[in-house]
Short mmCIF file of C-alpha atoms in Angstrom, two decimals:
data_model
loop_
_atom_site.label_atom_id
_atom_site.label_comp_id
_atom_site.label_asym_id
_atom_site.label_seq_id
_atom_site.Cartn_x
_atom_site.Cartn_y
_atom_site.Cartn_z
CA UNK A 1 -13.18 -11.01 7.66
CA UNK A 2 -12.72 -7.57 7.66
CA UNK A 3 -15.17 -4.28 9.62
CA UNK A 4 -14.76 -2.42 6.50
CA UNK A 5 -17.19 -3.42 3.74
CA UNK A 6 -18.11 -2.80 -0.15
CA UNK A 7 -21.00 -2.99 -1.96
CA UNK A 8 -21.15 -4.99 -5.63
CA UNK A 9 -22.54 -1.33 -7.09
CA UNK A 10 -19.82 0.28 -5.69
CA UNK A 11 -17.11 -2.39 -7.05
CA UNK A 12 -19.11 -2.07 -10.25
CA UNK A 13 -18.80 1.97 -10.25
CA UNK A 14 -15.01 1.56 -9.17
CA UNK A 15 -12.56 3.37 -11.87
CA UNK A 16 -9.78 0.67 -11.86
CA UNK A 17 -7.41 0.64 -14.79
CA UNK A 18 -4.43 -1.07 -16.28
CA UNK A 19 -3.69 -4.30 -14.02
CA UNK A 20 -6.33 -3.47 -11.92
CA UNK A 21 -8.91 -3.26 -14.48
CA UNK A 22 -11.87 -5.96 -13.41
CA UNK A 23 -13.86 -5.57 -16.73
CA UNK A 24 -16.88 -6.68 -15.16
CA UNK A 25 -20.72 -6.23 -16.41
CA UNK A 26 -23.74 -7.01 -14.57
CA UNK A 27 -26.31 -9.74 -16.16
CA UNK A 28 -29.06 -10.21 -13.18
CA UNK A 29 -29.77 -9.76 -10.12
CA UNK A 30 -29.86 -6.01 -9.77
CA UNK A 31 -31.67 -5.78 -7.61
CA UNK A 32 -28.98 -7.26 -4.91
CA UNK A 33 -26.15 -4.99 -6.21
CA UNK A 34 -26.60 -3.16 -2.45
CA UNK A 35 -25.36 -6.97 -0.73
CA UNK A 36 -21.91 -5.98 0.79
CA UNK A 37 -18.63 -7.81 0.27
CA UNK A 38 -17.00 -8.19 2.92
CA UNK A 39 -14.03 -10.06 2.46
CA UNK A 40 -11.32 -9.94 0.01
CA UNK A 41 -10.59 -13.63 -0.65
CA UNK A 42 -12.76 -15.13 -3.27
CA UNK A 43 -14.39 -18.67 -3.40
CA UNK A 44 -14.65 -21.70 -6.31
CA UNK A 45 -18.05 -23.59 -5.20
CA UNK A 46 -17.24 -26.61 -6.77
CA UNK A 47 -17.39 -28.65 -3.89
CA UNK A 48 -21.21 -26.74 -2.76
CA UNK A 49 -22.31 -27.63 -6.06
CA UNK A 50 -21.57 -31.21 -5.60
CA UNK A 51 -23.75 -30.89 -2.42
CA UNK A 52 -20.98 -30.45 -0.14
CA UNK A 53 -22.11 -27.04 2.38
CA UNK A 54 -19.90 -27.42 5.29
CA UNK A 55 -17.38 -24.54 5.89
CA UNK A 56 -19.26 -23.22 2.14
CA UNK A 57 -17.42 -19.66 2.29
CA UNK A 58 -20.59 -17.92 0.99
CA UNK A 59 -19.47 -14.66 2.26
CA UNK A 60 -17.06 -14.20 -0.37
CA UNK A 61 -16.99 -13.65 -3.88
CA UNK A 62 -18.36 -16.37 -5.79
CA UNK A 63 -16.34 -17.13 -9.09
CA UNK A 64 -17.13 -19.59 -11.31
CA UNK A 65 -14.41 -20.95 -14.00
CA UNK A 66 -15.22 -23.13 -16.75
CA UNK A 67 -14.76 -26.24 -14.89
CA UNK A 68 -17.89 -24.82 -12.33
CA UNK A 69 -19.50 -23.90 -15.81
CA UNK A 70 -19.24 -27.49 -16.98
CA UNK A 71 -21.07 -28.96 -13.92
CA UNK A 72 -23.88 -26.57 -14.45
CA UNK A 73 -24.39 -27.71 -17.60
CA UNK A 74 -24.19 -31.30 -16.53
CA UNK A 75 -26.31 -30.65 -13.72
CA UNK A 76 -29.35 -28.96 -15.63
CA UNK A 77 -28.51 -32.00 -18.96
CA UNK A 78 -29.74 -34.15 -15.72
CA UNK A 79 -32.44 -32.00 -14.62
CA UNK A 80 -30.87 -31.97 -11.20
CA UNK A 81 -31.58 -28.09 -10.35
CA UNK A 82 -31.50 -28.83 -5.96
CA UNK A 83 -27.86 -28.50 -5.69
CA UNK A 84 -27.90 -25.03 -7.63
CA UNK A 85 -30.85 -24.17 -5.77
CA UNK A 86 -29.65 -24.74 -2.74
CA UNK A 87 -26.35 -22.65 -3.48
CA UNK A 88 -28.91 -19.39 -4.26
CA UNK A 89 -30.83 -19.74 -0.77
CA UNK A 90 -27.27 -18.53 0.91
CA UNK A 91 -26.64 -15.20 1.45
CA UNK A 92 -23.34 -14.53 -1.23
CA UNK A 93 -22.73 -11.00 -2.40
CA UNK A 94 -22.41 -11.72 -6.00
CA UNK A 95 -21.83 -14.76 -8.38
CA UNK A 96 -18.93 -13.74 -10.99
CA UNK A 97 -18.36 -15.79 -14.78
CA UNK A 98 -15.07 -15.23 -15.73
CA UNK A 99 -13.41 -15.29 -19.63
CA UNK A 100 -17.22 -14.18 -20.38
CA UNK A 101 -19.09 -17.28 -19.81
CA UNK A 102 -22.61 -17.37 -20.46
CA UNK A 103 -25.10 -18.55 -18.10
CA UNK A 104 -28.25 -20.38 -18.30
CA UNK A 105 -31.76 -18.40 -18.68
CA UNK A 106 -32.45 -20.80 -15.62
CA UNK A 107 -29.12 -19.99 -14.04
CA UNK A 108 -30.39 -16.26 -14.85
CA UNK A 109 -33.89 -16.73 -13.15
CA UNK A 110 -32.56 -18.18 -10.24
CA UNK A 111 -30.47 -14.79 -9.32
CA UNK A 112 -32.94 -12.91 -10.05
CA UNK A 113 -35.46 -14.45 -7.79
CA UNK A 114 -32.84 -15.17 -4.68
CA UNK A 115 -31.50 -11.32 -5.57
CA UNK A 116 -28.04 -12.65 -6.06
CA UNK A 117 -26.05 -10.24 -8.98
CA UNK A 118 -24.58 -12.02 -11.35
CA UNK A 119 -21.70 -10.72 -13.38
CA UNK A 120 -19.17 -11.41 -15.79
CA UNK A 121 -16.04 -10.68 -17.18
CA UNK A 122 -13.55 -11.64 -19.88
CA UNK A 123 -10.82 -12.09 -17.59
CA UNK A 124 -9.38 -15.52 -17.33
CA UNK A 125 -10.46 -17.29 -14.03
CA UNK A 126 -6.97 -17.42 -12.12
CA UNK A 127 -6.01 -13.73 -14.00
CA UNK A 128 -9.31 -12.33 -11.84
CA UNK A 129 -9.48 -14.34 -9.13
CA UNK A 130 -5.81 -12.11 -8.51
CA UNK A 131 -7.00 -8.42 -9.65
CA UNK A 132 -10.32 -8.64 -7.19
CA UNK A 133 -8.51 -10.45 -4.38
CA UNK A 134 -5.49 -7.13 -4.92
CA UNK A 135 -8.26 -4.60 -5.04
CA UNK A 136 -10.26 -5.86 -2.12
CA UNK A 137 -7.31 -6.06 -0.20
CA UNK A 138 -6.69 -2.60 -0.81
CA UNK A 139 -10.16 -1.40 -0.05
CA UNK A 140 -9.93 -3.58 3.07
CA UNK A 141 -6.51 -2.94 4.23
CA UNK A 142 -6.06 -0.92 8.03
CA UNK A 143 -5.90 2.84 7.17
CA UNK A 144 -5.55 6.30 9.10
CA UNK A 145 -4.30 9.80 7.84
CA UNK A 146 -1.60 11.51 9.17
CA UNK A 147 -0.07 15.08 9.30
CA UNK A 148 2.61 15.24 7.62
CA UNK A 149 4.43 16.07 3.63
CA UNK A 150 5.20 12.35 1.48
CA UNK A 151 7.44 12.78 -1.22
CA UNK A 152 9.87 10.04 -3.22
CA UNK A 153 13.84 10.74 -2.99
CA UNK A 154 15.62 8.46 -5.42
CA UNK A 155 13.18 5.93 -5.52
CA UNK A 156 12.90 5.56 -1.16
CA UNK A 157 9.04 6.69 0.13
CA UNK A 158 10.15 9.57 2.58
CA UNK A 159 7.38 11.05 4.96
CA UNK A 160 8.40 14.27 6.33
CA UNK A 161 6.58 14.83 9.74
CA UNK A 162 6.65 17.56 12.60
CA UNK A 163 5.07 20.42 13.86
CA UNK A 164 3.13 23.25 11.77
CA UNK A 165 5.68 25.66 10.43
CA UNK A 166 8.83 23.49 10.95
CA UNK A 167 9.35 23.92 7.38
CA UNK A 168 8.59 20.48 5.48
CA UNK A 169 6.46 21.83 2.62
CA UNK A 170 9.69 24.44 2.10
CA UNK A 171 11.82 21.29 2.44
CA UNK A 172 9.92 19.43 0.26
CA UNK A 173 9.66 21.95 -2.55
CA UNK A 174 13.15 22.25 -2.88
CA UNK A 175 13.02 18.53 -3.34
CA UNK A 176 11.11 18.21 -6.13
CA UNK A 177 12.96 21.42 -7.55
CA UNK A 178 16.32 19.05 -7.59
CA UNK A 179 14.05 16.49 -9.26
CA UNK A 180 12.36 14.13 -6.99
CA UNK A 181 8.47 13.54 -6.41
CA UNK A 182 5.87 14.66 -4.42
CA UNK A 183 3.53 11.96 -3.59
CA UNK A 184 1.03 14.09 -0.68
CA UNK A 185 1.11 17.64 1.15
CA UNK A 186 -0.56 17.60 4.51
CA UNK A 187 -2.67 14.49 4.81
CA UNK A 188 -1.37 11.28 4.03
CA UNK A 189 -3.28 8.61 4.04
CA UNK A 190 -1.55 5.42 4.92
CA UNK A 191 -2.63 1.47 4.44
CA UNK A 192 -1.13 -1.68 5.34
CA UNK A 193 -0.61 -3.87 3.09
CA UNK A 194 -0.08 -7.37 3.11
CA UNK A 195 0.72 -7.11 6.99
CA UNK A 196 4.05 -6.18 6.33
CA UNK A 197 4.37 -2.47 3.62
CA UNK A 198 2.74 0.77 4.32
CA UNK A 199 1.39 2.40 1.21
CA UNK A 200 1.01 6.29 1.51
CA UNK A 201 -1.09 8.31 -0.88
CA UNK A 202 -2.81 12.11 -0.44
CA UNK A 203 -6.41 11.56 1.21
CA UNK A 204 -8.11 13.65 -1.19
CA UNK A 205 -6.80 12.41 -4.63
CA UNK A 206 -8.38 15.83 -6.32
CA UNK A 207 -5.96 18.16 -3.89
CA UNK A 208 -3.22 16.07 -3.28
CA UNK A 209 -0.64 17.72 -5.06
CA UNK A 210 -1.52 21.03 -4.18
CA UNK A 211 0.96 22.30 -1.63
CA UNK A 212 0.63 25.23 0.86
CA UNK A 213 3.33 27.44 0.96
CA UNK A 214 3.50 29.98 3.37
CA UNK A 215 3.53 33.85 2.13
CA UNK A 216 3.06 32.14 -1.32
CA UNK A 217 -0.17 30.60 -1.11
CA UNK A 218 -1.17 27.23 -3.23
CA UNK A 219 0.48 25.92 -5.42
CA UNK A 220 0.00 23.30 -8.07
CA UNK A 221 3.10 21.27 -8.48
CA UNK A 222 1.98 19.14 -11.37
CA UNK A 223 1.33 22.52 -13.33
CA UNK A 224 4.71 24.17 -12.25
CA UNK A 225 7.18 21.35 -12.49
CA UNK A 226 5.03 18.72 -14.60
CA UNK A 227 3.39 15.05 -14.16
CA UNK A 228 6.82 13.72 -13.63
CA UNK A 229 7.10 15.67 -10.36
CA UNK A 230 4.18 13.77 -8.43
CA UNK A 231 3.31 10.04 -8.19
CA UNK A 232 -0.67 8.66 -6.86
CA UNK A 233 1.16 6.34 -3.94
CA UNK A 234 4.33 4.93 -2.83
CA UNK A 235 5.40 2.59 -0.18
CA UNK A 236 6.77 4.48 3.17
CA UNK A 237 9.79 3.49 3.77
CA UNK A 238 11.48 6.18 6.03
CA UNK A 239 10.13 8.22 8.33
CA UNK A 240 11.99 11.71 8.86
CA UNK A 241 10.86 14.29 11.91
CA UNK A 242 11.66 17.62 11.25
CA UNK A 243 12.07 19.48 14.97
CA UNK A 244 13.24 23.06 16.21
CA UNK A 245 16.89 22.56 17.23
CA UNK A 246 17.00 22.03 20.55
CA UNK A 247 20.22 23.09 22.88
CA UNK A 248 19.42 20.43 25.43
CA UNK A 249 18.58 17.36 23.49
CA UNK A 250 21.71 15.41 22.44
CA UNK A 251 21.04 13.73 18.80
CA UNK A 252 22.77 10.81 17.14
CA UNK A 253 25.89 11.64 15.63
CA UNK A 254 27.11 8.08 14.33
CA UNK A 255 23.85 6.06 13.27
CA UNK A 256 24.55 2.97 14.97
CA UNK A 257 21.62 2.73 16.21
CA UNK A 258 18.06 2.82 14.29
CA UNK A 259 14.78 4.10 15.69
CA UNK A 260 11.92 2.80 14.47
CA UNK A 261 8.12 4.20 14.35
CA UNK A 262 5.05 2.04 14.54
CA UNK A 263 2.58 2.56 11.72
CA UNK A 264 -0.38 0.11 11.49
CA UNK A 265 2.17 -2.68 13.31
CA UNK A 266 4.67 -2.13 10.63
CA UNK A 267 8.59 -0.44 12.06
CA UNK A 268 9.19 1.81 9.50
CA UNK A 269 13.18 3.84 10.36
CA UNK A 270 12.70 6.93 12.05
CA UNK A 271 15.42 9.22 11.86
CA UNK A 272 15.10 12.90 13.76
CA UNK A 273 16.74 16.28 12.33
CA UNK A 274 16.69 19.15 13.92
CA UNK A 275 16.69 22.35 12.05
CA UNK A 276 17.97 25.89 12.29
CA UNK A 277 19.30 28.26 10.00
CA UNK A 278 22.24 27.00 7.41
CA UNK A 279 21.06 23.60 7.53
CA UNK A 280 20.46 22.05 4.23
CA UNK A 281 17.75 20.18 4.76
CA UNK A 282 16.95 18.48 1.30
CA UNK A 283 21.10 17.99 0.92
CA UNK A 284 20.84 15.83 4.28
CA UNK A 285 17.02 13.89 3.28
CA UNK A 286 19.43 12.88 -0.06
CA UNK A 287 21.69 11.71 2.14
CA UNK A 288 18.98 9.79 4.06
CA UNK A 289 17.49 8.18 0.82
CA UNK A 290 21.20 7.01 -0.67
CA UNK A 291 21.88 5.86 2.83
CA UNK A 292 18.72 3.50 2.86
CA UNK A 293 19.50 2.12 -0.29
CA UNK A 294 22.69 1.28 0.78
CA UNK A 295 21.25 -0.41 3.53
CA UNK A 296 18.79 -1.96 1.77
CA UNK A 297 21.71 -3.72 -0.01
CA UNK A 298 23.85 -4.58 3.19
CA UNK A 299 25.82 -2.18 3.26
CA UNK A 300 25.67 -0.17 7.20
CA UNK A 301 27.83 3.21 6.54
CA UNK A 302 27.79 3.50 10.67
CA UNK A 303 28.30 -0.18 11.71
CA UNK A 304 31.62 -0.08 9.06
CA UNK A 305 32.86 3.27 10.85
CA UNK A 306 32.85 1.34 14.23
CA UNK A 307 34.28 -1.56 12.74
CA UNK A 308 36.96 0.21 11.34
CA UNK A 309 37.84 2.24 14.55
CA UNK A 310 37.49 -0.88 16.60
CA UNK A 311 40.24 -2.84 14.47
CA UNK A 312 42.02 0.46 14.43
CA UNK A 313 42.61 0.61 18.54
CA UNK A 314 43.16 -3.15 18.38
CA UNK A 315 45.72 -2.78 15.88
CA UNK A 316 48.18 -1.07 18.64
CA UNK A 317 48.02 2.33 16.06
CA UNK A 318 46.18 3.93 18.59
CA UNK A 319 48.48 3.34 21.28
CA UNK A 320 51.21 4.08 19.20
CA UNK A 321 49.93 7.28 17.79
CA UNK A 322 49.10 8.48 21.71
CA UNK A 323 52.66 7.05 23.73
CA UNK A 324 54.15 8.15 20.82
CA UNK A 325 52.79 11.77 21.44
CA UNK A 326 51.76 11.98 17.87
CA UNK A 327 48.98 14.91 17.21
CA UNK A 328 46.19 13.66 16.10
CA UNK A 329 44.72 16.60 15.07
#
């Protein structure tokens, strides 16, 4: 059960398209469209039908296939109305009839009197049952917004973090100027998702790829460099924090070891680069992205490096090279 909620209205005004698309149309009850939904798992009340209430998950999203659409049919062909009856009297959020299943006048009057909404849609049962349980869980899913610029380098979800001025909306520019995407400038919005991904997108969907550049102003990106420079959301997958370069503060040099940040409960890599002038910046975020591909594949550029140097000294080369008085260098 989730704190978050949705009402059917809202689910009814949602724009969802593609394989999100719910295709759903209200036939009574609309005068119940304000009940809340507040879970994303949806129910088949075969077994409350039957007459069998305990653990009935009335809460949920009510969905009725054709074999639930058979046993009302049985049901009123016996003049037995007590079990549907009884299924109105709890307090469910809506009643959906999927691949467009028509229901009784009596079916009909029942909602309407109990203020249940009932809807249908064309979808087949198991084909909706998965789009509404996807864009509930999305709706549902743990959230915040963070400071920061989200962009996509070679396919890997990069979000650029750090203090004001540091430089990542410069960074990022020149990013999508050598041909990658810019997902968000500013504020991110992030989600988890399924427990276990973090899905970024811009908070404000109407501004989100605007970017603020300073001495330049605002700047539409979609406009200068075209739709194939932005994307709506991506998964996170690295997290990069641009700093000041600081004298003091000794930074990793090998790799061996990964950092992690905690987002929502999911480590997502955190790697730290400082900056100061003649670094390339969106040269070594490239770098980054190939890397974490590579890694993604099992391949560890760092761990081979030690490898390599460890068989190298065990090898006797190394002693060789320095009895020997060999220059290295």
């Amino acid at each position: 059960m989730s704190d978050k909620t949705i009402s059917v209205l809202n689910l009814l005004d949602m724009d969802l398209k593609g394989h999100n698309a719910l295709n759903i149309r209200c036939l009574a009850g609309r005068n119940g469209l304000s009940r809340e939904i507040k879970a994303s798992d949806v129910n088949r009340p075969g077994l409350a039908l039957s007459g069998f209430y305990e653990s009935f998950a009335h809460e949920r999203v009510q969905l009725f296939g054709r074999g639930e659409y058979a046993y009302l049919q049985k049901l009123e062909g016996e003049e037995n109305l007590d079990p549907i009856k009884k299924f109105f009297t709890y307090e469910i959020p809506c009643v959906v009839f999927s691949q467009n299943l028509q229901p009784s006048e009596t079916i009909l009057s029942l909602a309407e009197s109990s203020g249940v909404p009932v809807l249908q849609s064309d979808l087949g049962s198991s084909e909706f049952a998965q789009r509404i349980i996807r864009v509930l869980s999305n709706i549902f899913a743990p959230s915040k917004t963070l400071h920061g610029v989200f962009v996509e380098v070679y396919g890997v979800g990069i979000l650029l973090t750090g203090e004001s001025g540091v430089g990542k909306s410069e960074t990022a520019l020149e990013l999508i100027e050598r041909g990658h995407r810019l997902v968000a400038d500013d504020i991110v919005e992030i989600r988890c998702v399924n427990g276990n991904s973090i899905l970024g997108q811009g908070a404000n969907k109407l501004i989100s790829h605007h970017m603020e550049i300073r001495g330049l102003g605002i700047i539409n990106v979609a406009q200068l460099y075209g739709v194939g420079a932005i994307r709506e959301q991506k998964e996170v997958q690295i997290v990069i924090k641009l700093e000041t370069w600081d004298q003091t503060k000794v930074y990793d040099r090998i790799g061996t070891e990964t950092h992690f940040m905690d987002m929502l409960g999911v480590k997502i890599p955190l790697i730290e680069i400082p900056v100061k002038p003649g670094r390339n910046l969106p040269i070594i975020i490239e770098a980054a992205a190939m890397n974490e591909r590579l890694k993604t594949m099992g391949y560890y550029s760092a761990r081979e490096f030690n490898q390599n140097i460890l068989r190298w000294i065990e090898s006797g080369e190394a002693q060789k090279a320095y009895y020997g008085g060999e220059d290295l260098y």
